[in-house]
Amino acid sequence: MITVYDNAINQELLTKLQEIVMSDEMPWFYTPSSAYGTIVDEGVSQGSLYHLASSPNTRPSFLYPICKEVSNQCLSLVEGDYNIIRARLALQMWKGLEHITHSAHVDSEQEHLVGLLYLNDSDGDTTLYDQEYEWGTPSAPPKVLTKKSEVHPRANRLVIFDGYHYHSSSAPTNYPSRYVINFNWVKEK
């Protein structure tokens, strides 16, 4: 299942989130890899900035309340009841004209849905692959991956997919930045 929604959340909430996230006051943190902080391809610049609004075993950030509100609006588009296990904002910046696709990965080894809400118009597509993580195996992706779909970032575009699909982001080449909020949701028991 890969579903794309345009105008996913109301404009007032999107504007409020953009004003916070894109301000000079926003605290960002550097990671050498855009792929969950663990996978780095030698010779490929994958560094990006992130802000963890919520995650297991961490204290929620000041952004958690607005992320929860955004998550609720996103989840209203999905059948079933889900809870956030992780809300992570990412900022990828222009790294030149060469197209850079970041390492393929899964966000969690537990069964989950991924929701990616793009906060600005940009390039730097998200690539989803046919291959899926098999529970109980190392989460490193297979050596050969087949593209299933690509999603182009647009402000207020949401893509939701099964979290076991390997996926990757890419750096913008025609825009100065790419802002996205990455939700991981688990089904309520």
PDB file of C-alpha atoms in Angstrom:
ATOM      1  CA  MET A   1       0.000   0.000   0.000  1.00  0.00           C
ATOM      2  CA  ILE A   2       1.366   3.369  -1.058  1.00  0.00           C
ATOM      3  CA  THR A   3      -1.092   6.241  -0.913  1.00  0.00           C
ATOM      4  CA  VAL A   4      -0.456   9.892  -1.735  1.00  0.00           C
ATOM      5  CA  TYR A   5      -2.690  12.705  -0.486  1.00  0.00           C
ATOM      6  CA  ASP A   6      -2.401  16.336  -1.546  1.00  0.00           C
ATOM      7  CA  ASN A   7      -3.682  19.034   0.837  1.00  0.00           C
ATOM      8  CA  ALA A   8      -3.455  16.481   3.632  1.00  0.00           C
ATOM      9  CA  ILE A   9      -3.844  18.862   6.581  1.00  0.00           C
ATOM     10  CA  ASN A  10      -5.672  22.159   6.901  1.00  0.00           C
ATOM     11  CA  GLN A  11      -3.802  25.211   5.633  1.00  0.00           C
ATOM     12  CA  GLU A  12      -3.843  27.021   8.980  1.00  0.00           C
ATOM     13  CA  LEU A  13      -2.066  24.135  10.719  1.00  0.00           C
ATOM     14  CA  LEU A  14       0.415  23.742   7.861  1.00  0.00           C
ATOM     15  CA  THR A  15       1.280  27.460   7.980  1.00  0.00           C
ATOM     16  CA  LYS A  16       1.738  27.339  11.760  1.00  0.00           C
ATOM     17  CA  LEU A  17       4.077  24.337  11.453  1.00  0.00           C
ATOM     18  CA  GLN A  18       6.028  25.936   8.586  1.00  0.00           C
ATOM     19  CA  GLU A  19       6.514  29.168  10.561  1.00  0.00           C
ATOM     20  CA  ILE A  20       8.028  27.231  13.475  1.00  0.00           C
ATOM     21  CA  VAL A  21      10.108  24.739  11.513  1.00  0.00           C
ATOM     22  CA  MET A  22      11.467  27.185   8.941  1.00  0.00           C
ATOM     23  CA  SER A  23      12.327  29.918  11.443  1.00  0.00           C
ATOM     24  CA  ASP A  24      15.836  30.898  12.499  1.00  0.00           C
ATOM     25  CA  GLU A  25      14.907  29.828  16.042  1.00  0.00           C
ATOM     26  CA  MET A  26      14.281  26.179  15.147  1.00  0.00           C
ATOM     27  CA  PRO A  27      16.759  23.833  16.869  1.00  0.00           C
ATOM     28  CA  TRP A  28      18.187  21.380  14.338  1.00  0.00           C
ATOM     29  CA  PHE A  29      20.700  18.611  14.944  1.00  0.00           C
ATOM     30  CA  TYR A  30      23.203  17.167  12.473  1.00  0.00           C
ATOM     31  CA  THR A  31      23.368  13.513  11.489  1.00  0.00           C
ATOM     32  CA  PRO A  32      25.941  12.134   9.032  1.00  0.00           C
ATOM     33  CA  SER A  33      23.305   9.900   7.448  1.00  0.00           C
ATOM     34  CA  SER A  34      19.782  10.699   6.338  1.00  0.00           C
ATOM     35  CA  ALA A  35      18.925   7.026   6.750  1.00  0.00           C
ATOM     36  CA  TYR A  36      18.033   6.736  10.425  1.00  0.00           C
ATOM     37  CA  GLY A  37      21.520   7.808  11.482  1.00  0.00           C
ATOM     38  CA  THR A  38      23.159   4.421  11.036  1.00  0.00           C
ATOM     39  CA  ILE A  39      23.956   3.823   7.384  1.00  0.00           C
ATOM     40  CA  VAL A  40      26.622   5.853   5.603  1.00  0.00           C
ATOM     41  CA  ASP A  41      27.772   5.145   2.043  1.00  0.00           C
ATOM     42  CA  GLU A  42      31.422   6.050   1.684  1.00  0.00           C
ATOM     43  CA  GLY A  43      31.977   8.977  -0.641  1.00  0.00           C
ATOM     44  CA  VAL A  44      28.314  10.052  -0.692  1.00  0.00           C
ATOM     45  CA  SER A  45      27.311  13.199   1.185  1.00  0.00           C
ATOM     46  CA  GLN A  46      24.209  12.140   3.085  1.00  0.00           C
ATOM     47  CA  GLY A  47      24.364  14.454   6.058  1.00  0.00           C
ATOM     48  CA  SER A  48      21.210  16.283   7.028  1.00  0.00           C
ATOM     49  CA  LEU A  49      19.580  18.076   9.921  1.00  0.00           C
ATOM     50  CA  TYR A  50      16.826  16.611  12.046  1.00  0.00           C
ATOM     51  CA  HIS A  51      14.649  17.362  15.047  1.00  0.00           C
ATOM     52  CA  LEU A  52      13.167  14.461  16.985  1.00  0.00           C
ATOM     53  CA  ALA A  53       9.756  15.543  18.265  1.00  0.00           C
ATOM     54  CA  SER A  54       9.026  12.153  19.831  1.00  0.00           C
ATOM     55  CA  SER A  55      10.550   8.722  19.900  1.00  0.00           C
ATOM     56  CA  PRO A  56      10.558   5.744  22.277  1.00  0.00           C
ATOM     57  CA  ASN A  57      12.801   6.305  25.298  1.00  0.00           C
ATOM     58  CA  THR A  58      13.230  10.028  24.656  1.00  0.00           C
ATOM     59  CA  ARG A  59      11.550  13.053  26.154  1.00  0.00           C
ATOM     60  CA  PRO A  60       9.142  14.715  23.687  1.00  0.00           C
ATOM     61  CA  SER A  61      10.342  18.053  22.318  1.00  0.00           C
ATOM     62  CA  PHE A  62       8.447  21.341  22.387  1.00  0.00           C
ATOM     63  CA  LEU A  63       7.143  20.410  18.906  1.00  0.00           C
ATOM     64  CA  TYR A  64       5.321  17.308  20.073  1.00  0.00           C
ATOM     65  CA  PRO A  65       1.913  18.991  20.623  1.00  0.00           C
ATOM     66  CA  ILE A  66       1.760  20.409  17.087  1.00  0.00           C
ATOM     67  CA  CYS A  67       3.171  17.167  15.642  1.00  0.00           C
ATOM     68  CA  LYS A  68       0.441  15.242  17.461  1.00  0.00           C
ATOM     69  CA  GLU A  69      -2.185  17.565  15.951  1.00  0.00           C
ATOM     70  CA  VAL A  70      -0.662  17.117  12.471  1.00  0.00           C
ATOM     71  CA  SER A  71      -0.508  13.360  12.994  1.00  0.00           C
ATOM     72  CA  ASN A  72      -4.182  13.240  13.970  1.00  0.00           C
ATOM     73  CA  GLN A  73      -5.170  15.079  10.785  1.00  0.00           C
ATOM     74  CA  CYS A  74      -3.003  12.752   8.694  1.00  0.00           C
ATOM     75  CA  LEU A  75      -4.409   9.661  10.399  1.00  0.00           C
ATOM     76  CA  SER A  76      -7.964  10.807   9.696  1.00  0.00           C
ATOM     77  CA  LEU A  77      -7.197   9.754   6.102  1.00  0.00           C
ATOM     78  CA  VAL A  78      -6.302   6.196   7.141  1.00  0.00           C
ATOM     79  CA  GLU A  79      -8.620   3.362   8.066  1.00  0.00           C
ATOM     80  CA  GLY A  80      -7.928   1.973  11.555  1.00  0.00           C
ATOM     81  CA  ASP A  81      -6.590   3.361  14.792  1.00  0.00           C
ATOM     82  CA  TYR A  82      -2.886   4.157  15.107  1.00  0.00           C
ATOM     83  CA  ASN A  83      -0.530   5.731  17.633  1.00  0.00           C
ATOM     84  CA  ILE A  84       2.658   7.703  16.994  1.00  0.00           C
ATOM     85  CA  ILE A  85       5.834   5.899  17.946  1.00  0.00           C
ATOM     86  CA  ARG A  86       8.109   8.456  16.316  1.00  0.00           C
ATOM     87  CA  ALA A  87       7.823  11.947  14.839  1.00  0.00           C
ATOM     88  CA  ARG A  88      11.007  13.205  13.206  1.00  0.00           C
ATOM     89  CA  LEU A  89      11.458  16.389  11.209  1.00  0.00           C
ATOM     90  CA  ALA A  90      14.152  16.431   8.558  1.00  0.00           C
ATOM     91  CA  LEU A  91      15.858  19.247   6.705  1.00  0.00           C
ATOM     92  CA  GLN A  92      17.942  18.333   3.690  1.00  0.00           C
ATOM     93  CA  MET A  93      19.834  21.064   1.956  1.00  0.00           C
ATOM     94  CA  TRP A  94      21.097  21.618  -1.548  1.00  0.00           C
ATOM     95  CA  LYS A  95      24.374  19.776  -2.125  1.00  0.00           C
ATOM     96  CA  GLY A  96      25.016  20.703  -5.736  1.00  0.00           C
ATOM     97  CA  LEU A  97      23.573  19.647  -9.040  1.00  0.00           C
ATOM     98  CA  GLU A  98      24.525  15.983  -8.785  1.00  0.00           C
ATOM     99  CA  HIS A  99      21.541  13.811  -7.855  1.00  0.00           C
ATOM    100  CA  ILE A 100      22.196  12.113  -4.498  1.00  0.00           C
ATOM    101  CA  THR A 101      19.907   9.309  -3.370  1.00  0.00           C
ATOM    102  CA  HIS A 102      20.402   8.452   0.285  1.00  0.00           C
ATOM    103  CA  SER A 103      20.710   4.931   1.655  1.00  0.00           C
ATOM    104  CA  ALA A 104      17.639   2.722   1.556  1.00  0.00           C
ATOM    105  CA  HIS A 105      16.316   1.833   4.992  1.00  0.00           C
ATOM    106  CA  VAL A 106      13.327   1.015   7.177  1.00  0.00           C
ATOM    107  CA  ASP A 107      12.535   3.297  10.113  1.00  0.00           C
ATOM    108  CA  SER A 108      11.708   0.564  12.613  1.00  0.00           C
ATOM    109  CA  GLU A 109      11.939  -3.195  12.818  1.00  0.00           C
ATOM    110  CA  GLN A 110       8.446  -3.390  14.315  1.00  0.00           C
ATOM    111  CA  GLU A 111       5.337  -3.441  12.138  1.00  0.00           C
ATOM    112  CA  HIS A 112       4.324   0.154  11.410  1.00  0.00           C
ATOM    113  CA  LEU A 113       3.028   2.674   8.896  1.00  0.00           C
ATOM    114  CA  VAL A 114       5.183   5.523   7.630  1.00  0.00           C
ATOM    115  CA  GLY A 115       3.715   8.928   6.916  1.00  0.00           C
ATOM    116  CA  LEU A 116       5.856  11.540   5.190  1.00  0.00           C
ATOM    117  CA  LEU A 117       4.372  15.023   5.129  1.00  0.00           C
ATOM    118  CA  TYR A 118       6.319  17.440   2.945  1.00  0.00           C
ATOM    119  CA  LEU A 119       6.357  20.970   4.300  1.00  0.00           C
ATOM    120  CA  ASN A 120       7.641  22.806   1.221  1.00  0.00           C
ATOM    121  CA  ASP A 121       7.788  22.485  -2.538  1.00  0.00           C
ATOM    122  CA  SER A 122      11.108  20.929  -3.445  1.00  0.00           C
ATOM    123  CA  ASP A 123      12.780  18.231  -5.413  1.00  0.00           C
ATOM    124  CA  GLY A 124      14.573  15.389  -3.709  1.00  0.00           C
ATOM    125  CA  ASP A 125      12.102  12.612  -4.345  1.00  0.00           C
ATOM    126  CA  THR A 126      11.339   9.812  -1.918  1.00  0.00           C
ATOM    127  CA  THR A 127      11.964   6.431  -3.533  1.00  0.00           C
ATOM    128  CA  LEU A 128      10.053   3.366  -2.370  1.00  0.00           C
ATOM    129  CA  TYR A 129      11.320  -0.078  -3.303  1.00  0.00           C
ATOM    130  CA  ASP A 130       9.635  -3.413  -4.004  1.00  0.00           C
ATOM    131  CA  GLN A 131      11.772  -5.126  -1.396  1.00  0.00           C
ATOM    132  CA  GLU A 132      10.496  -5.333   2.175  1.00  0.00           C
ATOM    133  CA  TYR A 133      12.175  -5.882   5.505  1.00  0.00           C
ATOM    134  CA  GLU A 134      11.783  -9.418   6.821  1.00  0.00           C
ATOM    135  CA  TRP A 135      11.171  -9.474  10.553  1.00  0.00           C
ATOM    136  CA  GLY A 136      14.030 -10.969  12.547  1.00  0.00           C
ATOM    137  CA  THR A 137      16.707 -10.261   9.943  1.00  0.00           C
ATOM    138  CA  PRO A 138      19.251  -7.434   9.983  1.00  0.00           C
ATOM    139  CA  SER A 139      17.592  -4.211   8.813  1.00  0.00           C
ATOM    140  CA  ALA A 140      20.303  -3.473   6.222  1.00  0.00           C
ATOM    141  CA  PRO A 141      18.716  -3.453   2.755  1.00  0.00           C
ATOM    142  CA  PRO A 142      19.370  -6.119   0.130  1.00  0.00           C
ATOM    143  CA  LYS A 143      22.245  -5.364  -2.256  1.00  0.00           C
ATOM    144  CA  VAL A 144      19.857  -5.047  -5.218  1.00  0.00           C
ATOM    145  CA  LEU A 145      16.717  -2.934  -4.929  1.00  0.00           C
ATOM    146  CA  THR A 146      13.955  -2.397  -7.478  1.00  0.00           C
ATOM    147  CA  LYS A 147      12.151   0.944  -7.544  1.00  0.00           C
ATOM    148  CA  LYS A 148       8.444   0.616  -6.884  1.00  0.00           C
ATOM    149  CA  SER A 149       7.473   4.288  -6.762  1.00  0.00           C
ATOM    150  CA  GLU A 150       8.835   7.814  -6.441  1.00  0.00           C
ATOM    151  CA  VAL A 151       7.065  10.658  -4.657  1.00  0.00           C
ATOM    152  CA  HIS A 152       7.888  14.262  -5.508  1.00  0.00           C
ATOM    153  CA  PRO A 153       7.844  16.688  -2.539  1.00  0.00           C
ATOM    154  CA  ARG A 154       5.088  19.302  -2.572  1.00  0.00           C
ATOM    155  CA  ALA A 155       3.967  21.375   0.396  1.00  0.00           C
ATOM    156  CA  ASN A 156       1.153  19.561   2.217  1.00  0.00           C
ATOM    157  CA  ARG A 157       1.620  16.313   0.279  1.00  0.00           C
ATOM    158  CA  LEU A 158       1.427  13.190   2.438  1.00  0.00           C
ATOM    159  CA  VAL A 159       2.595   9.750   1.416  1.00  0.00           C
ATOM    160  CA  ILE A 160       1.642   6.788   3.589  1.00  0.00           C
ATOM    161  CA  PHE A 161       3.093   3.317   3.130  1.00  0.00           C
ATOM    162  CA  ASP A 162       3.818   0.061   4.911  1.00  0.00           C
ATOM    163  CA  GLY A 163       6.902   0.692   7.041  1.00  0.00           C
ATOM    164  CA  TYR A 164       8.488  -2.592   5.979  1.00  0.00           C
ATOM    165  CA  HIS A 165       9.103  -1.173   2.490  1.00  0.00           C
ATOM    166  CA  TYR A 166      12.672  -0.037   2.065  1.00  0.00           C
ATOM    167  CA  HIS A 167      12.710   3.623   1.093  1.00  0.00           C
ATOM    168  CA  SER A 168      15.162   6.457   0.636  1.00  0.00           C
ATOM    169  CA  SER A 169      15.188  10.212   0.369  1.00  0.00           C
ATOM    170  CA  SER A 170      17.300  12.297  -1.955  1.00  0.00           C
ATOM    171  CA  ALA A 171      18.905  15.702  -1.717  1.00  0.00           C
ATOM    172  CA  PRO A 172      17.353  18.645  -3.531  1.00  0.00           C
ATOM    173  CA  THR A 173      19.195  19.885  -6.639  1.00  0.00           C
ATOM    174  CA  ASN A 174      16.855  22.647  -7.842  1.00  0.00           C
ATOM    175  CA  TYR A 175      15.701  23.996  -4.467  1.00  0.00           C
ATOM    176  CA  PRO A 176      17.729  25.167  -1.467  1.00  0.00           C
ATOM    177  CA  SER A 177      15.989  22.858   1.008  1.00  0.00           C
ATOM    178  CA  ARG A 178      13.600  19.971   1.548  1.00  0.00           C
ATOM    179  CA  TYR A 179      11.532  19.905   4.770  1.00  0.00           C
ATOM    180  CA  VAL A 180       9.580  16.807   5.778  1.00  0.00           C
ATOM    181  CA  ILE A 181       8.004  15.385   8.896  1.00  0.00           C
ATOM    182  CA  ASN A 182       8.330  11.620   9.173  1.00  0.00           C
ATOM    183  CA  PHE A 183       5.739   9.811  11.275  1.00  0.00           C
ATOM    184  CA  ASN A 184       5.944   6.183  12.313  1.00  0.00           C
ATOM    185  CA  TRP A 185       2.599   4.809  13.485  1.00  0.00           C
ATOM    186  CA  VAL A 186       1.646   1.481  15.042  1.00  0.00           C
ATOM    187  CA  LYS A 187      -1.808  -0.017  15.031  1.00  0.00           C
ATOM    188  CA  GLU A 188      -3.672   0.210  18.338  1.00  0.00           C
ATOM    189  CA  LYS A 189      -4.175  -3.155  20.006  1.00  0.00           C
TER     190      LYS A 189
END
